[in-house]
């Protein structure tokens, strides 16, 4: 099971694409004993294979609380822990040997971007960049994407970059289509600018095409600041929100309904990538005019143009 733990919604940034809205000012944190109980419940039924901490913003939480979070997780899980941060500050916990540091960095589309980039350069270990294809980035030209790649290559400790999709949610809807995201990713993958980092979207696409990805939610549960389990759900207007649950039984029943819904969908049931697409949260597919949130057209493009051209050049 993969765990994503959000200890607090509190954040020092106010991004116009954030799905948390006024929760960003809420100082509430999950109690350590409650976190222990929730993780213990998961570990009792399935081995924990991956853990990440995110927010809100971890860098503004007290050191003793951050240490307690790690100590609690490490009772049940011995692997590396991913920390997702805006890196507005470098905290001691970020430099631990078992931490994989992922920085949400959207260039000048996110506040304090100059400070954050300096912190990336100063950080004493490897850094993994997450770029959100939000309203201020997704429509940038190939030349602008080339410049972004060039800029990131100046930080020798950046090892990977991943382009994350924007999702319309209950707090904002910026009119970005799935196809817009796909075209943005293509610009990164086809850029001729030399780079020192790997673009993780390429690896994810290849794993999806090979059928080695589970796109369903039955292997990934969230833990919220309210001391509950959570999944990303969609309301009647197709806006994303966190659906909280008290028990793992509720979570498991919800994942069964998710699978049933997807297998009954007229577009999904005949899709060659059914169950192993690029979706992070499976929306109801009503048309493929602008692709879907499994990003089928991006997978088709890579399979038909990139992989086949590569195979042809080797034959």
Short mmCIF file of C-alpha atoms in Angstrom, two decimals:
data_model
loop_
_atom_site.label_atom_id
_atom_site.label_comp_id
_atom_site.label_asym_id
_atom_site.label_seq_id
_atom_site.Cartn_x
_atom_site.Cartn_y
_atom_site.Cartn_z
CA UNK A 1 0.00 0.00 0.00
CA UNK A 2 1.15 3.54 -0.77
CA UNK A 3 0.50 6.21 1.87
CA UNK A 4 0.25 9.96 1.27
CA UNK A 5 0.19 11.75 4.61
CA UNK A 6 -0.96 15.34 4.89
CA UNK A 7 -0.23 16.38 8.50
CA UNK A 8 -1.50 19.97 8.06
CA UNK A 9 -3.22 22.11 5.45
CA UNK A 10 -1.40 25.22 6.71
CA UNK A 11 0.69 26.85 3.96
CA UNK A 12 2.73 30.02 3.52
CA UNK A 13 1.92 30.28 -0.22
CA UNK A 14 -1.37 31.17 -1.89
CA UNK A 15 -1.26 29.60 -5.35
CA UNK A 16 -4.17 30.34 -7.66
CA UNK A 17 -4.47 26.68 -8.67
CA UNK A 18 -4.50 25.13 -5.18
CA UNK A 19 -7.40 22.81 -4.35
CA UNK A 20 -7.35 23.60 -0.61
CA UNK A 21 -8.87 27.10 -0.67
CA UNK A 22 -9.33 28.65 2.78
CA UNK A 23 -7.97 25.49 4.44
CA UNK A 24 -4.50 26.91 3.74
CA UNK A 25 -4.94 29.10 6.83
CA UNK A 26 -6.02 26.26 9.11
CA UNK A 27 -3.31 25.52 11.73
CA UNK A 28 -4.82 22.16 12.70
CA UNK A 29 -2.38 19.21 12.65
CA UNK A 30 -3.02 15.51 12.87
CA UNK A 31 -2.30 14.20 16.35
CA UNK A 32 0.70 11.87 16.43
CA UNK A 33 -1.16 9.13 18.31
CA UNK A 34 -3.98 9.26 15.74
CA UNK A 35 -1.47 9.02 12.89
CA UNK A 36 0.08 6.00 14.60
CA UNK A 37 -3.31 4.32 14.83
CA UNK A 38 -4.18 4.97 11.18
CA UNK A 39 -0.84 3.68 9.88
CA UNK A 40 -1.02 0.66 12.19
CA UNK A 41 -4.41 -0.24 10.71
CA UNK A 42 -2.94 -0.17 7.20
CA UNK A 43 0.16 -2.16 8.13
CA UNK A 44 -2.03 -4.83 9.72
CA UNK A 45 -3.64 -5.71 6.40
CA UNK A 46 -1.00 -4.82 3.79
CA UNK A 47 2.73 -4.09 3.68
CA UNK A 48 3.47 -0.38 3.29
CA UNK A 49 5.55 0.08 0.15
CA UNK A 50 5.76 3.85 -0.20
CA UNK A 51 5.21 6.93 1.98
CA UNK A 52 5.13 10.61 1.17
CA UNK A 53 4.52 13.69 3.31
CA UNK A 54 2.94 16.75 1.72
CA UNK A 55 0.75 19.67 2.70
CA UNK A 56 0.03 22.44 3.18
CA UNK A 57 3.72 23.15 3.67
CA UNK A 58 5.98 20.97 5.80
CA UNK A 59 8.72 23.63 6.03
CA UNK A 60 6.60 25.78 8.36
CA UNK A 61 5.88 23.01 10.89
CA UNK A 62 7.94 22.76 14.12
CA UNK A 63 11.04 20.57 14.14
CA UNK A 64 9.84 18.42 17.05
CA UNK A 65 6.55 17.73 15.29
CA UNK A 66 8.31 16.83 12.03
CA UNK A 67 10.60 14.45 13.94
CA UNK A 68 7.59 12.81 15.57
CA UNK A 69 5.96 12.32 12.16
CA UNK A 70 9.03 10.49 10.88
CA UNK A 71 9.42 8.39 14.02
CA UNK A 72 5.81 7.27 13.73
CA UNK A 73 6.10 6.25 10.09
CA UNK A 74 9.40 4.46 10.72
CA UNK A 75 7.72 2.12 13.19
CA UNK A 76 5.91 0.54 10.25
CA UNK A 77 8.03 1.32 7.20
CA UNK A 78 11.80 1.20 6.64
CA UNK A 79 12.09 2.55 3.09
CA UNK A 80 12.79 6.05 1.80
CA UNK A 81 10.24 8.75 2.61
CA UNK A 82 9.31 11.31 0.00
CA UNK A 83 8.90 14.88 1.26
CA UNK A 84 7.00 17.26 -1.02
CA UNK A 85 7.72 20.91 -0.21
CA UNK A 86 7.77 24.38 -1.75
CA UNK A 87 11.30 24.68 -0.23
CA UNK A 88 10.70 28.22 0.97
CA UNK A 89 13.01 27.09 3.77
CA UNK A 90 15.49 24.24 4.19
CA UNK A 91 14.65 22.30 7.35
CA UNK A 92 17.03 19.84 9.07
CA UNK A 93 14.59 16.96 8.59
CA UNK A 94 14.84 17.44 4.80
CA UNK A 95 18.51 16.39 4.84
CA UNK A 96 17.96 12.99 6.47
CA UNK A 97 19.48 10.05 4.61
CA UNK A 98 16.11 8.38 4.07
CA UNK A 99 14.43 11.48 2.58
CA UNK A 100 13.67 11.91 -1.11
CA UNK A 101 13.17 15.65 -1.50
CA UNK A 102 10.59 16.71 -4.09
CA UNK A 103 10.19 20.44 -4.67
CA UNK A 104 7.06 21.98 -6.19
CA UNK A 105 8.62 24.56 -8.48
CA UNK A 106 6.66 26.34 -11.18
CA UNK A 107 9.17 29.04 -12.14
CA UNK A 108 7.60 32.52 -12.01
CA UNK A 109 4.10 31.02 -11.85
CA UNK A 110 4.57 30.43 -8.10
CA UNK A 111 5.48 33.02 -5.49
CA UNK A 112 9.00 33.40 -4.10
CA UNK A 113 10.34 31.45 -7.06
CA UNK A 114 13.75 33.15 -6.93
CA UNK A 115 14.22 32.28 -3.25
CA UNK A 116 13.09 28.71 -3.90
CA UNK A 117 15.51 28.24 -6.79
CA UNK A 118 18.38 29.52 -4.61
CA UNK A 119 17.34 27.02 -1.94
CA UNK A 120 17.34 24.26 -4.54
CA UNK A 121 20.92 25.15 -5.47
CA UNK A 122 21.95 25.36 -1.79
CA UNK A 123 20.35 22.08 -0.79
CA UNK A 124 23.09 19.57 0.13
CA UNK A 125 21.48 16.58 -1.59
CA UNK A 126 19.55 15.45 -4.64
CA UNK A 127 16.40 17.34 -5.60
CA UNK A 128 13.41 16.12 -7.60
CA UNK A 129 11.30 18.82 -9.24
CA UNK A 130 7.51 18.73 -9.61
CA UNK A 131 6.18 21.23 -12.16
CA UNK A 132 2.42 21.78 -12.20
CA UNK A 133 1.00 22.39 -15.66
CA UNK A 134 -1.21 25.14 -14.29
CA UNK A 135 -2.81 28.15 -15.99
CA UNK A 136 0.39 30.24 -16.06
CA UNK A 137 2.61 27.50 -17.51
CA UNK A 138 0.67 25.05 -19.62
CA UNK A 139 0.28 27.31 -22.66
CA UNK A 140 3.94 28.31 -22.91
CA UNK A 141 5.70 27.94 -26.24
CA UNK A 142 8.43 25.47 -27.14
CA UNK A 143 11.02 28.25 -26.82
CA UNK A 144 9.78 29.02 -23.32
CA UNK A 145 9.87 25.34 -22.34
CA UNK A 146 13.42 25.12 -23.73
CA UNK A 147 14.37 28.05 -21.49
CA UNK A 148 12.87 26.33 -18.45
CA UNK A 149 14.90 23.20 -19.15
CA UNK A 150 18.01 25.34 -19.60
CA UNK A 151 17.38 27.07 -16.26
CA UNK A 152 16.90 23.82 -14.34
CA UNK A 153 20.10 22.42 -15.82
CA UNK A 154 22.02 25.10 -13.90
CA UNK A 155 21.26 23.25 -10.65
CA UNK A 156 23.54 20.22 -10.70
CA UNK A 157 21.64 18.50 -7.88
CA UNK A 158 18.35 18.32 -9.81
CA UNK A 159 18.02 14.65 -10.74
CA UNK A 160 14.48 14.40 -12.08
CA UNK A 161 11.64 16.62 -13.28
CA UNK A 162 8.02 15.54 -13.47
CA UNK A 163 5.24 17.53 -15.13
CA UNK A 164 2.08 17.14 -13.05
CA UNK A 165 -1.43 17.73 -14.43
CA UNK A 166 -3.68 20.46 -13.11
CA UNK A 167 -7.07 19.24 -11.94
CA UNK A 168 -10.20 21.35 -11.77
CA UNK A 169 -11.42 21.31 -8.18
CA UNK A 170 -13.98 22.79 -5.84
CA UNK A 171 -11.93 25.97 -5.35
CA UNK A 172 -10.86 26.84 -8.91
CA UNK A 173 -11.40 25.78 -12.51
CA UNK A 174 -9.00 27.29 -15.02
CA UNK A 175 -10.29 25.77 -18.24
CA UNK A 176 -7.24 23.62 -18.94
CA UNK A 177 -8.06 20.53 -21.01
CA UNK A 178 -6.36 17.16 -20.81
CA UNK A 179 -5.08 17.80 -24.33
CA UNK A 180 -3.46 21.05 -23.16
CA UNK A 181 -1.49 19.07 -20.58
CA UNK A 182 -0.50 16.48 -23.18
CA UNK A 183 0.85 19.13 -25.54
CA UNK A 184 2.83 20.70 -22.70
CA UNK A 185 4.42 17.36 -21.80
CA UNK A 186 5.30 16.75 -25.44
CA UNK A 187 7.25 20.02 -25.52
CA UNK A 188 9.38 18.80 -22.62
CA UNK A 189 9.92 15.38 -24.15
CA UNK A 190 10.83 16.67 -27.61
CA UNK A 191 13.07 19.56 -26.54
CA UNK A 192 16.57 19.49 -27.99
CA UNK A 193 18.07 21.45 -25.09
CA UNK A 194 20.79 19.41 -23.31
CA UNK A 195 19.75 18.54 -19.77
CA UNK A 196 21.30 16.89 -16.76
CA UNK A 197 18.08 15.47 -15.34
CA UNK A 198 15.59 12.78 -16.27
CA UNK A 199 12.03 13.71 -17.22
CA UNK A 200 9.97 11.25 -15.23
CA UNK A 201 6.94 11.52 -17.53
CA UNK A 202 8.87 9.50 -20.09
CA UNK A 203 9.38 6.65 -17.63
CA UNK A 204 5.75 6.79 -16.49
CA UNK A 205 4.49 6.67 -20.08
CA UNK A 206 6.65 3.67 -20.92
CA UNK A 207 5.49 1.82 -17.80
CA UNK A 208 1.86 2.50 -18.71
CA UNK A 209 2.33 1.25 -22.26
CA UNK A 210 4.00 -1.89 -20.90
CA UNK A 211 1.06 -2.43 -18.52
CA UNK A 212 3.15 -2.10 -15.37
CA UNK A 213 1.08 0.61 -13.66
CA UNK A 214 -2.01 0.35 -11.47
CA UNK A 215 -4.17 3.38 -12.22
CA UNK A 216 -6.81 2.49 -9.65
CA UNK A 217 -6.90 3.81 -6.09
CA UNK A 218 -6.84 0.41 -4.36
CA UNK A 219 -3.11 0.69 -3.64
CA UNK A 220 -2.99 4.33 -2.50
CA UNK A 221 -4.71 5.87 0.50
CA UNK A 222 -4.38 9.38 1.91
CA UNK A 223 -4.29 10.42 5.57
CA UNK A 224 -5.69 13.88 6.27
CA UNK A 225 -5.05 16.46 9.03
CA UNK A 226 -8.48 15.55 10.43
CA UNK A 227 -7.21 12.09 11.35
CA UNK A 228 -9.11 10.30 8.62
CA UNK A 229 -8.38 8.25 5.54
CA UNK A 230 -9.05 9.94 2.23
CA UNK A 231 -9.39 9.52 -1.51
CA UNK A 232 -9.63 12.03 -4.32
CA UNK A 233 -13.20 12.07 -5.52
CA UNK A 234 -15.23 14.18 -7.97
CA UNK A 235 -18.50 15.98 -7.32
CA UNK A 236 -21.47 16.21 -9.69
CA UNK A 237 -19.75 19.09 -11.52
CA UNK A 238 -16.63 16.94 -12.01
CA UNK A 239 -14.63 19.05 -9.56
CA UNK A 240 -12.04 17.28 -7.46
CA UNK A 241 -12.25 17.15 -3.66
CA UNK A 242 -11.01 15.01 -0.77
CA UNK A 243 -13.54 12.44 0.38
CA UNK A 244 -12.69 11.51 3.96
CA UNK A 245 -13.41 8.14 5.56
CA UNK A 246 -13.22 6.85 9.12
CA UNK A 247 -12.21 3.27 8.36
CA UNK A 248 -10.24 1.20 5.88
CA UNK A 249 -13.37 -0.85 5.21
CA UNK A 250 -15.00 2.31 3.84
CA UNK A 251 -11.91 2.96 1.72
CA UNK A 252 -11.92 -0.57 0.32
CA UNK A 253 -15.62 -0.39 -0.54
CA UNK A 254 -15.04 2.91 -2.31
CA UNK A 255 -12.19 1.45 -4.40
CA UNK A 256 -14.46 -1.42 -5.48
CA UNK A 257 -17.04 1.12 -6.64
CA UNK A 258 -14.33 3.04 -8.48
CA UNK A 259 -13.29 -0.08 -10.40
CA UNK A 260 -16.89 -0.93 -11.23
CA UNK A 261 -17.51 2.60 -12.49
CA UNK A 262 -14.44 2.58 -14.72
CA UNK A 263 -15.07 -0.90 -16.16
CA UNK A 264 -18.63 0.13 -17.03
CA UNK A 265 -17.57 3.38 -18.72
CA UNK A 266 -18.11 3.19 -22.48
CA UNK A 267 -14.74 4.76 -23.25
CA UNK A 268 -12.65 3.10 -20.55
CA UNK A 269 -13.84 -0.49 -21.00
CA UNK A 270 -12.46 -0.64 -24.56
CA UNK A 271 -9.29 1.35 -23.86
CA UNK A 272 -6.00 -0.52 -24.45
CA UNK A 273 -4.64 1.15 -21.31
CA UNK A 274 -7.55 0.15 -19.05
CA UNK A 275 -6.28 -0.07 -15.48
CA UNK A 276 -2.76 1.10 -16.37
CA UNK A 277 -3.20 4.58 -17.83
CA UNK A 278 -1.58 7.82 -16.67
CA UNK A 279 -4.49 8.89 -14.48
CA UNK A 280 -3.72 9.91 -10.92
CA UNK A 281 -7.44 10.10 -10.06
CA UNK A 282 -9.88 8.39 -12.43
CA UNK A 283 -12.50 10.86 -13.62
CA UNK A 284 -15.65 9.84 -15.48
CA UNK A 285 -14.77 9.91 -19.20
CA UNK A 286 -17.58 11.44 -21.25
CA UNK A 287 -15.70 12.24 -24.46
CA UNK A 288 -12.24 11.84 -25.96
CA UNK A 289 -12.45 15.10 -27.91
CA UNK A 290 -9.82 16.67 -25.67
CA UNK A 291 -8.38 13.34 -24.51
CA UNK A 292 -9.09 12.12 -20.96
CA UNK A 293 -7.44 12.24 -17.57
CA UNK A 294 -5.77 8.92 -18.33
CA UNK A 295 -4.10 10.94 -21.11
CA UNK A 296 -4.79 8.34 -23.78
CA UNK A 297 -3.74 10.58 -26.67
CA UNK A 298 -0.36 11.20 -25.04
CA UNK A 299 0.13 7.45 -24.61
CA UNK A 300 -0.90 6.83 -28.23
CA UNK A 301 1.46 9.55 -29.46
CA UNK A 302 4.41 8.16 -27.55
CA UNK A 303 3.67 4.58 -28.57
CA UNK A 304 3.05 5.31 -32.24
CA UNK A 305 5.65 8.01 -32.85
CA UNK A 306 8.39 7.79 -30.24
CA UNK A 307 8.63 4.04 -29.65
CA UNK A 308 7.99 2.98 -33.24
CA UNK A 309 10.46 5.53 -34.59
CA UNK A 310 13.03 4.30 -32.08
CA UNK A 311 12.42 0.70 -33.11
CA UNK A 312 12.67 1.62 -36.79
CA UNK A 313 15.99 3.39 -36.28
CA UNK A 314 17.41 0.26 -34.62
CA UNK A 315 16.26 -2.11 -37.34
#
